[in-house]
mmCIF file of C-alpha atoms in Angstrom:
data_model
loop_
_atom_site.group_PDB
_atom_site.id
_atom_site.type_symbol
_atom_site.label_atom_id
_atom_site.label_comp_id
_atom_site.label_asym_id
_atom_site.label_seq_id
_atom_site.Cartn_x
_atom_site.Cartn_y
_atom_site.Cartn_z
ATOM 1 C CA UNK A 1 -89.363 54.099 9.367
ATOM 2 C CA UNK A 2 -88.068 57.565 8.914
ATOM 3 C CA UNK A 3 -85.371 58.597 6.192
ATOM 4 C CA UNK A 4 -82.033 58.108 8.236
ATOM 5 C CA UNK A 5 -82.799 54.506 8.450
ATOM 6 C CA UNK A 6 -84.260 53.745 4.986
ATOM 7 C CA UNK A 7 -80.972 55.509 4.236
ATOM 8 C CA UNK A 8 -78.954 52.770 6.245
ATOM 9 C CA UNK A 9 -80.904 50.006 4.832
ATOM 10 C CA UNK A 10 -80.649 51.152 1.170
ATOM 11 C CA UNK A 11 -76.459 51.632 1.863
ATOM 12 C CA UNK A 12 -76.251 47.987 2.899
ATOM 13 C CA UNK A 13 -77.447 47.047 -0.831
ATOM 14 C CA UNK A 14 -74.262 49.092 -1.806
ATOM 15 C CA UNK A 15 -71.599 47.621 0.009
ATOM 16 C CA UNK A 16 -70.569 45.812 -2.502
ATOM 17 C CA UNK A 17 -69.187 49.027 -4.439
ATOM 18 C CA UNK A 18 -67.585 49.934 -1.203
ATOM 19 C CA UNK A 19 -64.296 47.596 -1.587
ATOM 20 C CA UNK A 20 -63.047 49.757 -4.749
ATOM 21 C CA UNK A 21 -59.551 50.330 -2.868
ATOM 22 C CA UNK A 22 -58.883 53.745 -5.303
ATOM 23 C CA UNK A 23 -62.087 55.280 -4.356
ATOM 24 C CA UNK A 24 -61.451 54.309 -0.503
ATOM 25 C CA UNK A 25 -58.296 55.993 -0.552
ATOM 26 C CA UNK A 26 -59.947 59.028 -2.196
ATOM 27 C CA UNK A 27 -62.002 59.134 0.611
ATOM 28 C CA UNK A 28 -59.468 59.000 3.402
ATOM 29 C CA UNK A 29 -58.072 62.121 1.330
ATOM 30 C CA UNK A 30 -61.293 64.362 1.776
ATOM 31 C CA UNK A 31 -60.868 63.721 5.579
ATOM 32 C CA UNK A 32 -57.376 66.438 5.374
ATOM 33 C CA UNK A 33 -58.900 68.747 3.618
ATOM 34 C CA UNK A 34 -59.938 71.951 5.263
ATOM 35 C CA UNK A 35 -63.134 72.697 4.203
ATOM 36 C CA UNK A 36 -62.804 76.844 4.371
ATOM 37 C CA UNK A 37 -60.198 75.985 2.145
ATOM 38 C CA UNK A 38 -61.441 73.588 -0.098
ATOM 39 C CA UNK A 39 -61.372 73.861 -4.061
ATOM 40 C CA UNK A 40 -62.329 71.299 -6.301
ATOM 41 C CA UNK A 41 -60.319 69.241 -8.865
ATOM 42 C CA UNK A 42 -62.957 69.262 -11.098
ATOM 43 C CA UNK A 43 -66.063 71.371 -10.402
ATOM 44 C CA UNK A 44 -66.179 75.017 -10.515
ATOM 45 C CA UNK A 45 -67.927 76.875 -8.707
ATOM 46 C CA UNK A 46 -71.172 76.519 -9.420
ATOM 47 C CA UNK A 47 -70.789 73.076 -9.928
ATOM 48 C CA UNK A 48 -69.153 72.648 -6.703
ATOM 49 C CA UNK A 49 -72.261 74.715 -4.958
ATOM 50 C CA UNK A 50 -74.677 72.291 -6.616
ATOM 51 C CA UNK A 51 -73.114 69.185 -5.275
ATOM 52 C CA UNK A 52 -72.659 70.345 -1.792
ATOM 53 C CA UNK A 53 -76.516 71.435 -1.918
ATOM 54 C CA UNK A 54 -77.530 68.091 -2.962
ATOM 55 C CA UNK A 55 -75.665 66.094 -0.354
ATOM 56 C CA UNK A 56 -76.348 68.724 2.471
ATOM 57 C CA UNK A 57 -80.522 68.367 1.235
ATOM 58 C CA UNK A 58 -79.988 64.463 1.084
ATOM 59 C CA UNK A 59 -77.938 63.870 4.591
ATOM 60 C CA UNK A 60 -78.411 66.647 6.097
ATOM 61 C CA UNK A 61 -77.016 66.428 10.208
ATOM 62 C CA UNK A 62 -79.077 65.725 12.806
ATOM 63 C CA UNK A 63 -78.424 63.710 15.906
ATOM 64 C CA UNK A 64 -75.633 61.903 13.337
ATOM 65 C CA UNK A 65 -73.239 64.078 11.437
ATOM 66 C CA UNK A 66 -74.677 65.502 7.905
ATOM 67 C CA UNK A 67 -73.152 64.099 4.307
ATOM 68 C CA UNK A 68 -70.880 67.639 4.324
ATOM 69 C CA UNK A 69 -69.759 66.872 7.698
ATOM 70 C CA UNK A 70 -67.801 63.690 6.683
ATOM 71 C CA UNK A 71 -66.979 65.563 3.093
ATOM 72 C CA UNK A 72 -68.863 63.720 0.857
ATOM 73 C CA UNK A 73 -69.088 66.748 -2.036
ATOM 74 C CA UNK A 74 -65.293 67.131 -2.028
ATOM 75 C CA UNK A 75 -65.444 62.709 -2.088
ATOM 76 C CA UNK A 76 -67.554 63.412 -5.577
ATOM 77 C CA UNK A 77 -65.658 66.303 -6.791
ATOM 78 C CA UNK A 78 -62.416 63.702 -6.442
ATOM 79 C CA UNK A 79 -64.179 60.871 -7.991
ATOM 80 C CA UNK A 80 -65.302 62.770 -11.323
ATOM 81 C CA UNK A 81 -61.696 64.283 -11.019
ATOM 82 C CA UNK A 82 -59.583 61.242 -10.835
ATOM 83 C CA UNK A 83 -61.586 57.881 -12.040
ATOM 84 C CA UNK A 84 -64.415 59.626 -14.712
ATOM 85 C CA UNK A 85 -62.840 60.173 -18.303
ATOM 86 C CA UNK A 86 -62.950 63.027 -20.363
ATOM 87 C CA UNK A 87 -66.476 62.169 -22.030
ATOM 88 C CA UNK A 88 -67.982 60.621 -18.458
ATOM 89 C CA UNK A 89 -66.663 64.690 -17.051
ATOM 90 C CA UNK A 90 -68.298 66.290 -19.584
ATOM 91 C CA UNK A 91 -71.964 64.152 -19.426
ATOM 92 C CA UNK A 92 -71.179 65.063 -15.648
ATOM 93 C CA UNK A 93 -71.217 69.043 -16.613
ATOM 94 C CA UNK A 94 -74.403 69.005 -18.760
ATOM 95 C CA UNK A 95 -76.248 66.938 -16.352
ATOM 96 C CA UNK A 96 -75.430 69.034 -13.585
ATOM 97 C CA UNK A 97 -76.451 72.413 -15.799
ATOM 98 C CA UNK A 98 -79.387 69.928 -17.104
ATOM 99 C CA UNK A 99 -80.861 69.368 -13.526
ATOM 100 C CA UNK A 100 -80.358 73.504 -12.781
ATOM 101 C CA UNK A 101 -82.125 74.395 -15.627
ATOM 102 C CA UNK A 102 -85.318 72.085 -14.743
ATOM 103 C CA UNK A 103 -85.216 73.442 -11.464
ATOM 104 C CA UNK A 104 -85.140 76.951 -12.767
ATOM 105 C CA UNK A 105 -88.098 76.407 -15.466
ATOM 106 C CA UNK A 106 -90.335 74.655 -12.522
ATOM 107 C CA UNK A 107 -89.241 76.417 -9.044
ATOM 108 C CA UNK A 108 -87.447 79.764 -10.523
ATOM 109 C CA UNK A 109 -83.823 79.411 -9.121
ATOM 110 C CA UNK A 110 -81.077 76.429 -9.842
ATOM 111 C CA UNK A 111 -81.105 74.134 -7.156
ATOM 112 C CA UNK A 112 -78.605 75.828 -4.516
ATOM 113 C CA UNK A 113 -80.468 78.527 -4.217
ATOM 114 C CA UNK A 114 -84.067 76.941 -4.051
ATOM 115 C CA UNK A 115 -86.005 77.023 -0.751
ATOM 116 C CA UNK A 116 -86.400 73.214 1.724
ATOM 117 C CA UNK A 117 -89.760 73.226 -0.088
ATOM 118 C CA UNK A 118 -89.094 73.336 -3.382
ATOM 119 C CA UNK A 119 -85.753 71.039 -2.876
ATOM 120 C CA UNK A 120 -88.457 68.762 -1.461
ATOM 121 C CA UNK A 121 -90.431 69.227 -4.729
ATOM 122 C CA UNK A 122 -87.673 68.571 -6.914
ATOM 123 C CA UNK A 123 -86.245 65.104 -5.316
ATOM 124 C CA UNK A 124 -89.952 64.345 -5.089
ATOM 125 C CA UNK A 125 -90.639 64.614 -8.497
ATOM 126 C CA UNK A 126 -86.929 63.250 -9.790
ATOM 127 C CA UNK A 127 -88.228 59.867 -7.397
ATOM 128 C CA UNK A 128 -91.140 59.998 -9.089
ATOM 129 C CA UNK A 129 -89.467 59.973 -12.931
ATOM 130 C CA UNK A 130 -86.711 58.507 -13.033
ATOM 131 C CA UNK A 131 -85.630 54.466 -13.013
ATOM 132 C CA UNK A 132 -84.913 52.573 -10.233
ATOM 133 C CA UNK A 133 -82.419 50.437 -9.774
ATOM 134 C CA UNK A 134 -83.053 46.846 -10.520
ATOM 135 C CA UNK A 135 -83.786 44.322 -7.600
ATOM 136 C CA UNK A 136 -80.810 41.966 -7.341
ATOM 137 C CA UNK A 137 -79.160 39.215 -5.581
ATOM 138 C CA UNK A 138 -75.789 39.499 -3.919
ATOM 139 C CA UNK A 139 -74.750 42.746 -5.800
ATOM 140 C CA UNK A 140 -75.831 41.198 -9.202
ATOM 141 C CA UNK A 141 -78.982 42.994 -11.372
ATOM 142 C CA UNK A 142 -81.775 40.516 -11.787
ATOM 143 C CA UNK A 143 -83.557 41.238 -14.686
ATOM 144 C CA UNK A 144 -83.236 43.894 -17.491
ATOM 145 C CA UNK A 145 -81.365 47.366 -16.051
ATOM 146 C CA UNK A 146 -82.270 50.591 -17.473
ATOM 147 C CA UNK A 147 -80.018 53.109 -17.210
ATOM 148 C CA UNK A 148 -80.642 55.019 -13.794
ATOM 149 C CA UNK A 149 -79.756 58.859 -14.910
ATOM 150 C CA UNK A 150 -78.135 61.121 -13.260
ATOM 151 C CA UNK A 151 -80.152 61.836 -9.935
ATOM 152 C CA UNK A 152 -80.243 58.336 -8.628
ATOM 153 C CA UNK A 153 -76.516 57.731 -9.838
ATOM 154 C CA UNK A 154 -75.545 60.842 -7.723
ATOM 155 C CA UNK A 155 -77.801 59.917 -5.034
ATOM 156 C CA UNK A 156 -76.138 56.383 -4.993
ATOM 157 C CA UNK A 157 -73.300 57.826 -4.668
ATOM 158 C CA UNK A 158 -73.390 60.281 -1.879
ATOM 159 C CA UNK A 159 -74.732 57.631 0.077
ATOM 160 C CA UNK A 160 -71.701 55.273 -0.735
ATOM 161 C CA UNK A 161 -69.586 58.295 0.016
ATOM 162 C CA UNK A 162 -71.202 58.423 3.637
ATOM 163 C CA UNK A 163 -71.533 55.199 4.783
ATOM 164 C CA UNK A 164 -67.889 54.612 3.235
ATOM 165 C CA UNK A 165 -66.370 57.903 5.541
ATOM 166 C CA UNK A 166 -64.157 56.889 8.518
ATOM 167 C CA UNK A 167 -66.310 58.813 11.083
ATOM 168 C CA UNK A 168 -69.756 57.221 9.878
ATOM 169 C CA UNK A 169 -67.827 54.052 10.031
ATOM 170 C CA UNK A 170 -66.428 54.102 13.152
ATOM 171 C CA UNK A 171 -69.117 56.413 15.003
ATOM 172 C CA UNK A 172 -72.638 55.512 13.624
ATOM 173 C CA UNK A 173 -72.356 51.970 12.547
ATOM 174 C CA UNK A 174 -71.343 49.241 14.824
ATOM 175 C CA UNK A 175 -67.125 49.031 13.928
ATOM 176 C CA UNK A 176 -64.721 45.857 14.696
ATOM 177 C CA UNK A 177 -61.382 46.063 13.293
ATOM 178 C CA UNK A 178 -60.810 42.834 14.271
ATOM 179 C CA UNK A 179 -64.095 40.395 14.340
ATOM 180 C CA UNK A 180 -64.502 37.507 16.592
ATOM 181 C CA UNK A 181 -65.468 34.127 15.441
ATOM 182 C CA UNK A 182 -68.120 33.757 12.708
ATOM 183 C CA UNK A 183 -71.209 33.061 13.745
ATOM 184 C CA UNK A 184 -73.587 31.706 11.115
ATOM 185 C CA UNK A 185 -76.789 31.137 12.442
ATOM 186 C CA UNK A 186 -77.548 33.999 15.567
ATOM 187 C CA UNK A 187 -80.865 35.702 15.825
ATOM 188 C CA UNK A 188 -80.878 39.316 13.725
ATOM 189 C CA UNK A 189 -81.837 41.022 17.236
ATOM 190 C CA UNK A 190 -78.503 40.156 18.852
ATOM 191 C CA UNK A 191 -76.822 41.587 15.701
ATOM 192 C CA UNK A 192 -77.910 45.358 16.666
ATOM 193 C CA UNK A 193 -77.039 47.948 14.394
ATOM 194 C CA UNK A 194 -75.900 47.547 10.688
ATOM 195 C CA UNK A 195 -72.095 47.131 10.416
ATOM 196 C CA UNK A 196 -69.041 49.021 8.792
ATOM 197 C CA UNK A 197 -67.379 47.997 5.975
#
């Protein structure tokens, strides 16, 4: 299974956050935005640089556009801007200059500036250390939840952001704006690819 579709497979598990209608209209926003042109609510520059590195090194395009191609940094910079209060912003700031500095001490650069190798390195080791999130049933944690930290929570959510984007959801997965009758009991082969939200 290669990463694109353990990335599919782990997005299904977070449809359920999907149906926020705020965030969804957020979304739809990032798709105006000229991207030569873009400057964040919320970020500055740095910040910004960081978060577009992270979802460019997590989705980045191949035969299927990339997570900058369908916006999904100016998608974050709008949710920490809009729906994140003042003390959820400013945890957002240190854990952003938290992450650079442990990059610098272990690869000698903050994160936008490391080499594919060492970006490697560091989500290698951050999967490594870090919790995961708990197995659950229908969107619901089964079992005691430790808090996730920062890298999966940002990880979670550029996913989301993806699979959530108008061209992902209309290009890449299967899309019916209108479905036909349910169908309760069909083999999984005739359902084909995984489906929009």
């Amino acid at each position: 299974m290669n990463r694109r579709e353990a990335l599919k497979k782990s997005a299904m598990a977070l449809g359920a956050a999907a149906g926020a209608p705020t965030l969804l209209s957020i979304l739809q926003s990032c798709a105006k935005q000229d991207r030569l042109t873009w400057t964040p609510e919320f970020l500055d520059e740095d910040q910004a640089k960081f978060i577009s590195s992270f979802v460019d090194f997590l989705l980045p395009k191949t035969d299927t556009p990339g997570g900058l191609d369908v916006k999904s940094d100016i998608f974050i910079d709008r949710i920490y801007a809009r729906t994140y209060d003042e003390a959820g912003q400013k945890n957002v700031v240190a854990e952003i200059e938290k992450f650079n500095n442990d990059c610098k001490s272990k690869y000698g650069n903050v994160f936008a500036e490391l080499s594919a190798e060492d970006k490697a390195a560091c989500f290698k080791d951050h999967e490594a250390n870090t919790a995961k999130f708990p197995k659950g049933v229908w969107g619901s944690a089964v079992g005691p939840q430790e808090p996730v930290g920062f890298y999966r929570g940002l990880k979670s959510t550029v996913i989301w952001a993806y699979f959530s984007s108008e061209e992902i959801g209309k290009n890449v997965l299967s899309y019916d704006p209108i479905p036909g009758p349910y169908q309760g009991c069909i083999p999984l082969s005739d359902v084909g690819k995984t489906w929009s939200l």
